[in-house]
PDB file of C-alpha atoms in Angstrom:
ATOM      1  CA  MET P   1       6.630  -6.939 -32.955  1.00 73.00           C
ATOM      2  CA  THR P   2       4.795  -8.027 -30.347  1.00 83.00           C
ATOM      3  CA  ARG P   3       4.643  -6.385 -26.765  1.00 85.00           C
ATOM      4  CA  ARG P   4       5.619  -8.516 -23.853  1.00 78.00           C
ATOM      5  CA  PRO P   5       2.999  -8.842 -20.849  1.00 85.00           C
ATOM      6  CA  ARG P   6       3.405  -6.967 -17.872  1.00 86.00           C
ATOM      7  CA  ARG P   7       5.412  -9.002 -15.275  1.00 88.00           C
ATOM      8  CA  ASN P   8       5.218  -8.623 -11.466  1.00 92.00           C
ATOM      9  CA  HIS P   9       8.392  -9.156  -9.948  1.00 93.00           C
ATOM     10  CA  THR P  10       8.589 -10.648  -6.259  1.00 93.00           C
ATOM     11  CA  PRO P  11      10.390  -8.424  -3.604  1.00 93.00           C
ATOM     12  CA  ALA P  12      13.158 -11.362  -3.339  1.00 94.00           C
ATOM     13  CA  PHE P  13      13.959 -11.039  -6.933  1.00 95.00           C
ATOM     14  CA  LYS P  14      14.208  -7.232  -6.767  1.00 94.00           C
ATOM     15  CA  ALA P  15      16.460  -7.343  -3.782  1.00 93.00           C
ATOM     16  CA  LYS P  16      18.659 -10.022  -5.396  1.00 95.00           C
ATOM     17  CA  VAL P  17      19.056  -8.137  -8.689  1.00 95.00           C
ATOM     18  CA  ALA P  18      19.514  -4.814  -6.615  1.00 94.00           C
ATOM     19  CA  LEU P  19      22.244  -6.216  -4.596  1.00 94.00           C
ATOM     20  CA  ALA P  20      24.166  -7.492  -7.397  1.00 94.00           C
ATOM     21  CA  ALA P  21      23.897  -4.105  -8.813  1.00 94.00           C
ATOM     22  CA  VAL P  22      25.209  -2.497  -5.447  1.00 94.00           C
ATOM     23  CA  LYS P  23      28.212  -5.412  -5.610  1.00 93.00           C
ATOM     24  CA  GLY P  24      29.403  -3.504  -8.982  1.00 91.00           C
ATOM     25  CA  GLU P  25      30.927  -7.086 -10.080  1.00 92.00           C
ATOM     26  CA  LYS P  26      29.125  -6.850 -13.621  1.00 93.00           C
ATOM     27  CA  THR P  27      27.805  -3.761 -15.481  1.00 93.00           C
ATOM     28  CA  LEU P  28      24.398  -2.951 -15.730  1.00 93.00           C
ATOM     29  CA  ALA P  29      24.073  -4.352 -19.267  1.00 95.00           C
ATOM     30  CA  GLU P  30      25.202  -7.516 -18.100  1.00 95.00           C
ATOM     31  CA  LEU P  31      22.707  -7.802 -15.255  1.00 95.00           C
ATOM     32  CA  ALA P  32      20.005  -6.689 -17.611  1.00 95.00           C
ATOM     33  CA  GLN P  33      20.773  -9.569 -19.865  1.00 95.00           C
ATOM     34  CA  GLN P  34      21.265 -11.882 -17.303  1.00 95.00           C
ATOM     35  CA  TYR P  35      17.823 -11.156 -15.313  1.00 95.00           C
ATOM     36  CA  ASP P  36      15.958 -10.024 -18.334  1.00 93.00           C
ATOM     37  CA  VAL P  37      15.238  -6.810 -16.864  1.00 94.00           C
ATOM     38  CA  HIS P  38      15.701  -3.253 -18.345  1.00 95.00           C
ATOM     39  CA  PRO P  39      18.849  -1.619 -16.874  1.00 95.00           C
ATOM     40  CA  ASN P  40      16.537   1.518 -16.017  1.00 96.00           C
ATOM     41  CA  GLN P  41      14.486  -0.793 -13.755  1.00 95.00           C
ATOM     42  CA  ILE P  42      17.772  -1.976 -11.956  1.00 95.00           C
ATOM     43  CA  THR P  43      18.834   1.446 -11.356  1.00 95.00           C
ATOM     44  CA  THR P  44      15.551   2.167  -9.793  1.00 95.00           C
ATOM     45  CA  TRP P  45      15.569  -1.132  -7.681  1.00 94.00           C
ATOM     46  CA  LYS P  46      19.140  -0.111  -6.751  1.00 94.00           C
ATOM     47  CA  ALA P  47      18.047   3.331  -5.588  1.00 93.00           C
ATOM     48  CA  GLN P  48      15.172   1.869  -3.648  1.00 92.00           C
ATOM     49  CA  LEU P  49      17.440  -0.646  -1.768  1.00 92.00           C
ATOM     50  CA  LEU P  50      20.244   2.332  -0.937  1.00 91.00           C
ATOM     51  CA  ASP P  51      17.412   4.689   0.250  1.00 89.00           C
ATOM     52  CA  GLY P  52      15.851   2.095   2.277  1.00 87.00           C
ATOM     53  CA  ALA P  53      18.963   0.588   3.893  1.00 84.00           C
ATOM     54  CA  ALA P  54      19.118   2.465   6.913  1.00 79.00           C
ATOM     55  CA  GLY P  55      15.724   1.371   8.001  1.00 80.00           C
ATOM     56  CA  VAL P  56      17.143  -2.089   8.417  1.00 77.00           C
ATOM     57  CA  PHE P  57      19.282  -1.506  11.186  1.00 78.00           C
ATOM     58  CA  GLY P  58      16.339   0.519  12.892  1.00 72.00           C
ATOM     59  CA  SER P  59      17.789   3.607  13.743  1.00 61.00           C
ATOM     60  CA  GLU P  60      14.456   5.293  13.867  1.00 60.00           C
ATOM     61  CA  LYS P  61      11.649   3.144  14.986  1.00 59.00           C
ATOM     62  CA  ALA P  62       8.247   4.269  13.507  1.00 59.00           C
ATOM     63  CA  GLU P  63       5.824   2.663  15.606  1.00 65.00           C
ATOM     64  CA  PRO P  64       2.322   2.428  14.063  1.00 67.00           C
ATOM     65  CA  THR P  65       0.253   5.506  15.387  1.00 74.00           C
ATOM     66  CA  THR P  66      -3.037   4.778  16.459  1.00 77.00           C
ATOM     67  CA  PRO P  67      -5.453   7.690  16.986  1.00 78.00           C
ATOM     68  CA  VAL P  68      -6.683   8.103  20.447  1.00 81.00           C
ATOM     69  CA  VAL P  69     -10.549   6.805  20.372  1.00 84.00           C
ATOM     70  CA  ASP P  70     -12.672   8.740  23.106  1.00 89.00           C
ATOM     71  CA  VAL P  71     -15.142   6.080  23.945  1.00 91.00           C
ATOM     72  CA  LYS P  72     -17.351   8.685  25.527  1.00 92.00           C
ATOM     73  CA  THR P  73     -17.672  10.962  22.520  1.00 92.00           C
ATOM     74  CA  LEU P  74     -18.570   7.853  20.022  1.00 93.00           C
ATOM     75  CA  HIS P  75     -21.322   6.653  22.459  1.00 95.00           C
ATOM     76  CA  ALA P  76     -22.820  10.153  22.563  1.00 95.00           C
ATOM     77  CA  LYS P  77     -22.581  10.566  18.647  1.00 96.00           C
ATOM     78  CA  ILE P  78     -24.516   7.033  18.538  1.00 96.00           C
ATOM     79  CA  GLY P  79     -27.107   8.211  20.863  1.00 96.00           C
ATOM     80  CA  GLU P  80     -27.656  11.111  18.707  1.00 96.00           C
ATOM     81  CA  LEU P  81     -27.864   9.454  15.522  1.00 96.00           C
ATOM     82  CA  THR P  82     -30.218   6.797  16.848  1.00 95.00           C
ATOM     83  CA  LEU P  83     -32.451   9.851  18.189  1.00 95.00           C
ATOM     84  CA  ALA P  84     -32.650  11.476  14.975  1.00 94.00           C
ATOM     85  CA  ASN P  85     -33.536   8.162  13.064  1.00 92.00           C
ATOM     86  CA  ASP P  86     -36.140   7.536  15.439  1.00 90.00           C
ATOM     87  CA  PHE P  87     -37.678  10.923  14.940  1.00 91.00           C
ATOM     88  CA  LEU P  88     -37.592  10.605  11.377  1.00 89.00           C
ATOM     89  CA  GLU P  89     -38.930   7.283  11.329  1.00 88.00           C
ATOM     90  CA  GLY P  90     -42.031   8.999  13.312  1.00 86.00           C
ATOM     91  CA  ALA P  91     -42.214  11.665  10.770  1.00 87.00           C
ATOM     92  CA  LEU P  92     -42.396   9.165   8.155  1.00 85.00           C
ATOM     93  CA  GLY P  93     -44.893   7.417   9.841  1.00 82.00           C
ATOM     94  CA  LYS P  94     -47.024  10.386  10.383  1.00 84.00           C
ATOM     95  CA  ALA P  95     -46.781  11.390   6.833  1.00 82.00           C
ATOM     96  CA  GLY P  96     -48.123   7.978   5.659  1.00 80.00           C
ATOM     97  CA  LEU P  97     -44.823   7.375   3.776  1.00 78.00           C
ATOM     98  CA  PRO P  98     -43.304   3.670   4.304  1.00 74.00           C
ATOM     99  CA  SER P  99     -40.367   3.535   6.686  1.00 67.00           C
ATOM    100  CA  ALA P 100     -36.720   2.884   5.766  1.00 60.00           C
ATOM    101  CA  ARG P 101     -36.796   0.046   7.792  1.00 60.00           C
ATOM    102  CA  ARG P 102     -37.662  -3.292   6.375  1.00 53.00           C
TER     103      ARG P 102
END
């Protein structure tokens, strides 16, 4: 008996199968045979659909949170790093070692 290669189902297919399971017109075994999917997978997709159904109606809008960027702090950090690089480049030159810049 050979194993079937792993399949990736599209979100549209998953939604279609989960909605058919929610309707309850057919049993899980019938749906599994019709769509050629394991009944446990249908149960999982159905649970995901029911869990995420509230988000469809926008009861809670989750706006993407962008971190507040302090430009002055970033410029200060760039200055510190530039100063450190210049210092280390000078120290390498005095020691007779090749510079990291090419």
